[in-house]
GROMACS .gro file of C-alpha atoms in nm:
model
  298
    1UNK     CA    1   0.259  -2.746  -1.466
    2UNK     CA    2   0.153  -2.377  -1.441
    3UNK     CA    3   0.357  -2.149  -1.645
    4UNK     CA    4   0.680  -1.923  -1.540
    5UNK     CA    5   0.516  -1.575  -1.446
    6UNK     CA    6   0.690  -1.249  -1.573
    7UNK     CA    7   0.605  -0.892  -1.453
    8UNK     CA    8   0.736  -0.620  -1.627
    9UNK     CA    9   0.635  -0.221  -1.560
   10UNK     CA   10   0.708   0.087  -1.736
   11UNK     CA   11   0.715   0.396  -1.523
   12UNK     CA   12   0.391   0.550  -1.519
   13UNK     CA   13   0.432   0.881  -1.715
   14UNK     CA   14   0.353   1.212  -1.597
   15UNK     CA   15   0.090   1.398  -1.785
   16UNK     CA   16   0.181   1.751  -1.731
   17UNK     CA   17   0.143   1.762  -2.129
   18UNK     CA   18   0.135   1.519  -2.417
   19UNK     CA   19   0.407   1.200  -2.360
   20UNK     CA   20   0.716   1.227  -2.649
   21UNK     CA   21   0.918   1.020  -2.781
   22UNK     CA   22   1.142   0.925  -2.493
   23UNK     CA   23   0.841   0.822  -2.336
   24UNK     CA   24   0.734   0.579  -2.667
   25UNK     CA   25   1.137   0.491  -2.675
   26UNK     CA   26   1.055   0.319  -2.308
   27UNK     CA   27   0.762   0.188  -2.373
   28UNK     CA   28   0.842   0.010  -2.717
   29UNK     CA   29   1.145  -0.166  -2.541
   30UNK     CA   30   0.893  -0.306  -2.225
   31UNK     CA   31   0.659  -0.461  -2.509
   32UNK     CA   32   0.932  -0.618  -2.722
   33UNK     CA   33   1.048  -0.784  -2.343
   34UNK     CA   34   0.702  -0.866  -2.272
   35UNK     CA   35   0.615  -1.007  -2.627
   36UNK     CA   36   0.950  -1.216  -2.607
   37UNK     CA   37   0.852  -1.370  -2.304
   38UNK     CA   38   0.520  -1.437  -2.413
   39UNK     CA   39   0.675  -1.639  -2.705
   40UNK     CA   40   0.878  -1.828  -2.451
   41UNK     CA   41   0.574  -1.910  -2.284
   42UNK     CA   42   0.583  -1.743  -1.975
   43UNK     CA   43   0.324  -1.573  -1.841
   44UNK     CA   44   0.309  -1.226  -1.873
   45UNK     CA   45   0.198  -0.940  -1.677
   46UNK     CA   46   0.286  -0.611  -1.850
   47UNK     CA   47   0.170  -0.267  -1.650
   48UNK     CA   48   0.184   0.103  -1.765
   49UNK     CA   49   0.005   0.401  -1.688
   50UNK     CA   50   0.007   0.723  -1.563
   51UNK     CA   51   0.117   0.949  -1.262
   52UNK     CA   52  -0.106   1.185  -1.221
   53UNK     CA   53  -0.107   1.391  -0.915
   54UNK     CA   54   0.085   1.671  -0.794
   55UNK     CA   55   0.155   2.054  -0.805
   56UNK     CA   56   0.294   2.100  -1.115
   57UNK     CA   57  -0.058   1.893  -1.275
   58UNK     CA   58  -0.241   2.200  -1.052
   59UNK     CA   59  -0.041   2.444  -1.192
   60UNK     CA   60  -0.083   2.317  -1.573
   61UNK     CA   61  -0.463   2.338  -1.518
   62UNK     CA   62  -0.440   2.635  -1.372
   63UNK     CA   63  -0.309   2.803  -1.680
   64UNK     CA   64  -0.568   2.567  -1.913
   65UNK     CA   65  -0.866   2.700  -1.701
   66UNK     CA   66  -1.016   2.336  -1.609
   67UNK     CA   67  -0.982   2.160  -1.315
   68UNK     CA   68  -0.680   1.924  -1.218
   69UNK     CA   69  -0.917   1.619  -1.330
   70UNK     CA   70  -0.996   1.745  -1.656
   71UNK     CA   71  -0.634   1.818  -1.719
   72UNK     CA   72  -0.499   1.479  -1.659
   73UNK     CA   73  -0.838   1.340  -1.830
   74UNK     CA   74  -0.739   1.525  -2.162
   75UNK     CA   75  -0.396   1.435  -2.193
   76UNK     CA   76  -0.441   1.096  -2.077
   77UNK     CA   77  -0.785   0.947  -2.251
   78UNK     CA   78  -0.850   1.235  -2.531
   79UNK     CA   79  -0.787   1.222  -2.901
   80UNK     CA   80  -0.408   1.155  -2.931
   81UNK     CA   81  -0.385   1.105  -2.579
   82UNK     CA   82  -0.193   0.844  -2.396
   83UNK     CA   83  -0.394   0.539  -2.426
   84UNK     CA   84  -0.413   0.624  -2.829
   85UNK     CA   85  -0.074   0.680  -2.866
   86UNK     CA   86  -0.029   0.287  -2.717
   87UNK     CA   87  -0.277   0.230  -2.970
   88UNK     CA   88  -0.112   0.363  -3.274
   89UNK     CA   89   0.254   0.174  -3.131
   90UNK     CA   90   0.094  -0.157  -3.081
   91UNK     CA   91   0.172  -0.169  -2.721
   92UNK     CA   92   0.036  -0.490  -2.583
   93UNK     CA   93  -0.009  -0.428  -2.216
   94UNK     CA   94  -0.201  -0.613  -2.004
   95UNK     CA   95  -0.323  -0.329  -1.776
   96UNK     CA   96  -0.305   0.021  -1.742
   97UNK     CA   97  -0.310   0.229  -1.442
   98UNK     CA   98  -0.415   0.563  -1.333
   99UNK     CA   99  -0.317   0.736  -1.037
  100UNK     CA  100  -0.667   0.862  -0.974
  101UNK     CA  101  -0.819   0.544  -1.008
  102UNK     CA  102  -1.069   0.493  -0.734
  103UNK     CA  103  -0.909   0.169  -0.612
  104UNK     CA  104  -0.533   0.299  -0.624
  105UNK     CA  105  -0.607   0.636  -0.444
  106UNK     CA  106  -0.786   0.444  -0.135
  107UNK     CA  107  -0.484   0.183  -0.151
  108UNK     CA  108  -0.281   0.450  -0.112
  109UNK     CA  109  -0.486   0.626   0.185
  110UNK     CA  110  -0.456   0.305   0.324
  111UNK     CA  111  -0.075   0.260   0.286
  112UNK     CA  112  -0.015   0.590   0.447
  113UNK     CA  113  -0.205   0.533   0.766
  114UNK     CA  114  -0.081   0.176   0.827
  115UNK     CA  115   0.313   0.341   0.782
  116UNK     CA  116   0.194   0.600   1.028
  117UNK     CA  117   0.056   0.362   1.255
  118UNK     CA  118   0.356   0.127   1.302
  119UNK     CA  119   0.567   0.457   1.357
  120UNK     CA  120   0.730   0.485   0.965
  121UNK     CA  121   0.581   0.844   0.920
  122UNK     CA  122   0.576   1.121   1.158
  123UNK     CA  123   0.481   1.482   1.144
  124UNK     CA  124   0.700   1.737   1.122
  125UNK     CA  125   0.776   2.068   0.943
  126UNK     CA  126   1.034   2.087   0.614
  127UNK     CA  127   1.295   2.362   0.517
  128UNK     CA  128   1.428   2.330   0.187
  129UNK     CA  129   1.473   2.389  -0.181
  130UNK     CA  130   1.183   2.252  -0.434
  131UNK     CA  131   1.156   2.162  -0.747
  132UNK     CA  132   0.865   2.186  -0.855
  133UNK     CA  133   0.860   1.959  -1.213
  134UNK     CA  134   1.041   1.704  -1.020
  135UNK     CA  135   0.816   1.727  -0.722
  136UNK     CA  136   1.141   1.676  -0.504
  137UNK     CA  137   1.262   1.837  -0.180
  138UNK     CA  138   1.670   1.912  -0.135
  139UNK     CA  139   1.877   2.039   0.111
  140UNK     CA  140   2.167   2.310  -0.036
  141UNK     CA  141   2.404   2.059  -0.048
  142UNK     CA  142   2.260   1.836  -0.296
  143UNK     CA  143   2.202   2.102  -0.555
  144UNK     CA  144   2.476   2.046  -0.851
  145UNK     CA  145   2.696   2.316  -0.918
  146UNK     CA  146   2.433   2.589  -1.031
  147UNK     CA  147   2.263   2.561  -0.770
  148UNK     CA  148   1.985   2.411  -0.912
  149UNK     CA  149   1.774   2.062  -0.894
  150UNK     CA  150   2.017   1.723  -0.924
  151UNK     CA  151   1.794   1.602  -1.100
  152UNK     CA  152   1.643   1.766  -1.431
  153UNK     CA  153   1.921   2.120  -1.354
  154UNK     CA  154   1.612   2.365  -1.335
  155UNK     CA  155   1.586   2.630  -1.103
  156UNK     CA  156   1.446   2.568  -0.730
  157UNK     CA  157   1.286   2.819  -0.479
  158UNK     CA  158   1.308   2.807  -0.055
  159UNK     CA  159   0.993   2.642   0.058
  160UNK     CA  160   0.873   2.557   0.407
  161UNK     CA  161   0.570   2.366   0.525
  162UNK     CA  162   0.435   2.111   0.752
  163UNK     CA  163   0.474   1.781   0.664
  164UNK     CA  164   0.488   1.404   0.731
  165UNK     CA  165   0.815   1.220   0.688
  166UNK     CA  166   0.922   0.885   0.611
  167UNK     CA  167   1.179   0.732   0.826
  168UNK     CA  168   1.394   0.637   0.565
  169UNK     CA  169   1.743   0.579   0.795
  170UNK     CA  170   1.494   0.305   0.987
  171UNK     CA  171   1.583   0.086   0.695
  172UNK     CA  172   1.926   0.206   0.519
  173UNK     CA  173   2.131  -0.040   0.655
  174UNK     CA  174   1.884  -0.309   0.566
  175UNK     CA  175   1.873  -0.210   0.183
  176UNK     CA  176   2.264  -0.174   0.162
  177UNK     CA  177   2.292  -0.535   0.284
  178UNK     CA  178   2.036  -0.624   0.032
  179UNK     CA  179   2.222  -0.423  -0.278
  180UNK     CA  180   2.552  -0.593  -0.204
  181UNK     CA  181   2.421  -0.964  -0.131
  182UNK     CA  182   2.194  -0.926  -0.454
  183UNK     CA  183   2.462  -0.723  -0.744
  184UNK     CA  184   2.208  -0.744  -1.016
  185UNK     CA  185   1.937  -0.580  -0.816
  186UNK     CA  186   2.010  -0.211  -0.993
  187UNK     CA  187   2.158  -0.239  -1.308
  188UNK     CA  188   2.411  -0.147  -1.503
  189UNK     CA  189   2.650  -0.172  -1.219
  190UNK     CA  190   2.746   0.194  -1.238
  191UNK     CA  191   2.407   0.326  -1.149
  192UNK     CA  192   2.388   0.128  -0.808
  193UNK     CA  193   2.776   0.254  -0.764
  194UNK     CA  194   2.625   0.579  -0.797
  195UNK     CA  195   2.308   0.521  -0.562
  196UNK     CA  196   2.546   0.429  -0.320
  197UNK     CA  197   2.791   0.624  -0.313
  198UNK     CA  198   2.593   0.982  -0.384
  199UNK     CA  199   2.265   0.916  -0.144
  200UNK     CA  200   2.294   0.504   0.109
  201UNK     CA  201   2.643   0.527   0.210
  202UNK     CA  202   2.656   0.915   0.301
  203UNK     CA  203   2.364   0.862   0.511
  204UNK     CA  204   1.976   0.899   0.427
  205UNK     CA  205   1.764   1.179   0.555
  206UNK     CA  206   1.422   1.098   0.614
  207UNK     CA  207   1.173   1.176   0.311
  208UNK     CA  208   0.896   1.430   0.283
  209UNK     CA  209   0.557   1.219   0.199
  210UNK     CA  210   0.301   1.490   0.227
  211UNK     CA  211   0.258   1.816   0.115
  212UNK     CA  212  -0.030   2.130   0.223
  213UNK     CA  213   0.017   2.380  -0.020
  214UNK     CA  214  -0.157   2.215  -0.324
  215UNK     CA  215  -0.496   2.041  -0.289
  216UNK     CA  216  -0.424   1.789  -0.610
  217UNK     CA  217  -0.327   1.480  -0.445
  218UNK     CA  218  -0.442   1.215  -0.222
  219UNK     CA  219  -0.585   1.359   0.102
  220UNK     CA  220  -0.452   1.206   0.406
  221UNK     CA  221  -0.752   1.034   0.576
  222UNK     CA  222  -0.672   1.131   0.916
  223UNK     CA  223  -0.536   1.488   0.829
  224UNK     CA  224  -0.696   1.622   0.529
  225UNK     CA  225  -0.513   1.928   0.537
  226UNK     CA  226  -0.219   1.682   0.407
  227UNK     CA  227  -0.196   1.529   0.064
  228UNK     CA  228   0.019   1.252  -0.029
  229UNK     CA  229   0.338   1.310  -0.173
  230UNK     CA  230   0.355   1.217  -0.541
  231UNK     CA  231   0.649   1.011  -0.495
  232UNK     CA  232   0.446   0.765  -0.240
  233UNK     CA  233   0.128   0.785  -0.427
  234UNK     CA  234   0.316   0.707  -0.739
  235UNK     CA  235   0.560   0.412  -0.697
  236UNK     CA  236   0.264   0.219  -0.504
  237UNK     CA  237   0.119   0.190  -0.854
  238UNK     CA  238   0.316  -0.157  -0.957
  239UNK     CA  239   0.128  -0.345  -0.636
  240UNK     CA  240  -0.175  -0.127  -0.633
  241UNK     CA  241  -0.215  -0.179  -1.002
  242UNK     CA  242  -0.223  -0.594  -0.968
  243UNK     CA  243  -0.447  -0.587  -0.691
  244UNK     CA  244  -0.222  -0.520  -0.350
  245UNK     CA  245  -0.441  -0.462  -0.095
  246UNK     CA  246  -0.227  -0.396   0.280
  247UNK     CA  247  -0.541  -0.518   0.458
  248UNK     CA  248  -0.439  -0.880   0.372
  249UNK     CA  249  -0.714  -0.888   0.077
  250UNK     CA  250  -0.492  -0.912  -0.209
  251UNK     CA  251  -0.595  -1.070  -0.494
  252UNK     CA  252  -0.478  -1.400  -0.589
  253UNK     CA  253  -0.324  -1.198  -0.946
  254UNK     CA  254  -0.090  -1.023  -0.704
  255UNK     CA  255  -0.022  -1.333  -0.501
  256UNK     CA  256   0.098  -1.490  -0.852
  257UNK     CA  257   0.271  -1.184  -0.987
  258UNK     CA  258   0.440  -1.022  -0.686
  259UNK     CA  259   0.747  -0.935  -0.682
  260UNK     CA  260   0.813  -0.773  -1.019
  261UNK     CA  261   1.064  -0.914  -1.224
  262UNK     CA  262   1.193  -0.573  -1.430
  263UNK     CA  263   1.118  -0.209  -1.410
  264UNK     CA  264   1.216  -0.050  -1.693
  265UNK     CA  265   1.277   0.295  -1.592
  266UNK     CA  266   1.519   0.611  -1.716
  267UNK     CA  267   1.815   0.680  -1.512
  268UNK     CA  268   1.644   1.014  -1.406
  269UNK     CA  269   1.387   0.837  -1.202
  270UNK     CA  270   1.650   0.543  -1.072
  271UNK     CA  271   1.690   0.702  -0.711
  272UNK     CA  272   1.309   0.678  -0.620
  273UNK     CA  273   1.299   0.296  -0.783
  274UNK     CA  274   1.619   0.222  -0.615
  275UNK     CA  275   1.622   0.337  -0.284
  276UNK     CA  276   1.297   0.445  -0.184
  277UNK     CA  277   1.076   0.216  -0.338
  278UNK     CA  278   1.226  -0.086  -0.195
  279UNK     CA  279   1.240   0.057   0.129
  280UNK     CA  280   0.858   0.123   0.069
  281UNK     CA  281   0.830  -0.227  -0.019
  282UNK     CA  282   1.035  -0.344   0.339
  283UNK     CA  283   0.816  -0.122   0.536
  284UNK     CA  284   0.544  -0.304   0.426
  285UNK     CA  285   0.692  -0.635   0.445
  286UNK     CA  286   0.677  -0.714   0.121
  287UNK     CA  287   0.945  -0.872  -0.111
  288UNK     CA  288   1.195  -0.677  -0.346
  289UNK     CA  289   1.239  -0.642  -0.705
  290UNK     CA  290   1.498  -0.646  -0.958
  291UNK     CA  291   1.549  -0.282  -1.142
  292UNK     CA  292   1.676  -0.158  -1.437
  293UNK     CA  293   1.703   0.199  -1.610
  294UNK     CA  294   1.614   0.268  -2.031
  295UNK     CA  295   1.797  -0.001  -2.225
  296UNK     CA  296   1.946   0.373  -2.354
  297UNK     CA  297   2.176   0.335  -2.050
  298UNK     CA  298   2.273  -0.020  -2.051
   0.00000   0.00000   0.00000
């Protein structure tokens, strides 16, 4: 009898500058799951990596004086990088993922067109605030009190700019259904109260998933005066990174693992795991996955 598969992901971590110890905190909890499972004789499939795209990576490099590549290449496989800090904690994962690996960024490329092509994404132009560490478009109304980002509370500037959008409405409906037929899809229960109430049940506007006034990022095949919006490129990473492949090529280690059986992710990141990823996931007709923020928040 083949044995019980688990898949378990960190987030991929940005490397704007060397990870801390919230990032280790996250980590060290995803290999004691995966190592417990192991000993139960499952088998295991444990991903982490890193995000690496984006304007505030351009900016950081900027300031350095190397180029976006070296940046990320520094912080991420350079003494005391990432991949030795995992070293130094033990981590036992079974892969890990870069953003500008050559076979994520053309999965990506790939993603994006076929979403354009069966009328997800559309062109348009966006008005709005930015944040710029959270890489995150908002309209004046979700700002908190301050008037600043939801999110992390740092100041945001007015920024306009063509851009392709996701319809995310298309499929609202669709992922509230799911959320209340499946309760233990975003957990603890207070955080899916809060996706719900704050961002599905108000209504969702459709989401920015390109950007053209940075250059680091995933061109847009068919409009390479487009990049992909980090968000996109980024959460693609848990199918891309076990061999996904929306041609119909996918490997049979996706076949096995697919879908995931925990994120673990920090309750500042739950809205893109918890509302647009899955819808990500629907648009491409692919099945959903069960969520969860830090243990820190259980």
């Amino acid at each position: 009898m083949d044995k019980k598969k688990f898949y378990i992901t960190t987030p991929i971590y940005y490397p704007s500058d060397k990870l801390h110890i919230g990032h280790t905190y996250c980590t060290v909890a995803t290999d004691t799951l995966a190592r417990y499972h192991r000993l139960k004789g499952e088998d295991v499939m444990f991903l982490t990596g890193t995000d690496e795209h984006g304007q505030k990576i351009e900016q950081k490099a900027d300031e350095a004086g190397v180029t976006p590549q070296e940046f990320v290449d520094r912080i991420v496989d350079g003494p005391r990088g990432v991949r030795d800090l995992w070293k130094l904690m033990n981590i036992s994962n079974d892969r890990f993922i870069r953003t500008t690996d050559d076979y994520h960024e053309k999965q990506v490329q790939k993603i994006f067109k076929k979403l354009y092509e069966q009328g997800d994404i559309y062109k348009g132009h966006y008005e709005g605030m930015y944040c710029t560490p959270c890489e995150s478009f908002f309209t004046a109304s979700q700002l908190d009190e301050n008037g600043c980002c939801p999110d992390c509370h740092r100041p945001v500037k007015p920024a306009k700019e063509e851009a392709y959008f996701f319809k995310m409405s298309k499929y609202a409906d669709r992922l509230i259904d799911y959320i209340n037929k499946h309760p233990e899809f975003i957990q603890p229960p207070q955080r899916k109260t809060e996706m719900m109430n704050n961002f599905l049940l108000p209504g969702l506007q459709d989401l920015c998933v390109s950007r053209t006034s940075f250059k680091w990022g995933i061109p847009v095949d068919f409009d390479d005066k487009h990049v992909v919006y980090v968000w996109l490129d980024a959460l693609t990473n848990y199918i891309t990174g076990i061999g996904y492949d929306c041609d119909g090529n996918s490997t049979e280690q996706f076949k096995r693992n697919w879908p995931a059986d925990l994120h673990l992710i920090g309750k500042d990141i739950i809205r893109f795991h918890t509302i647009y990823w899955p819808i990500f996931l629907m648009a491409l007709d692919l099945c959903l996955l069960y969520t969860s923020p830090s243990p820190r928040d259980v």
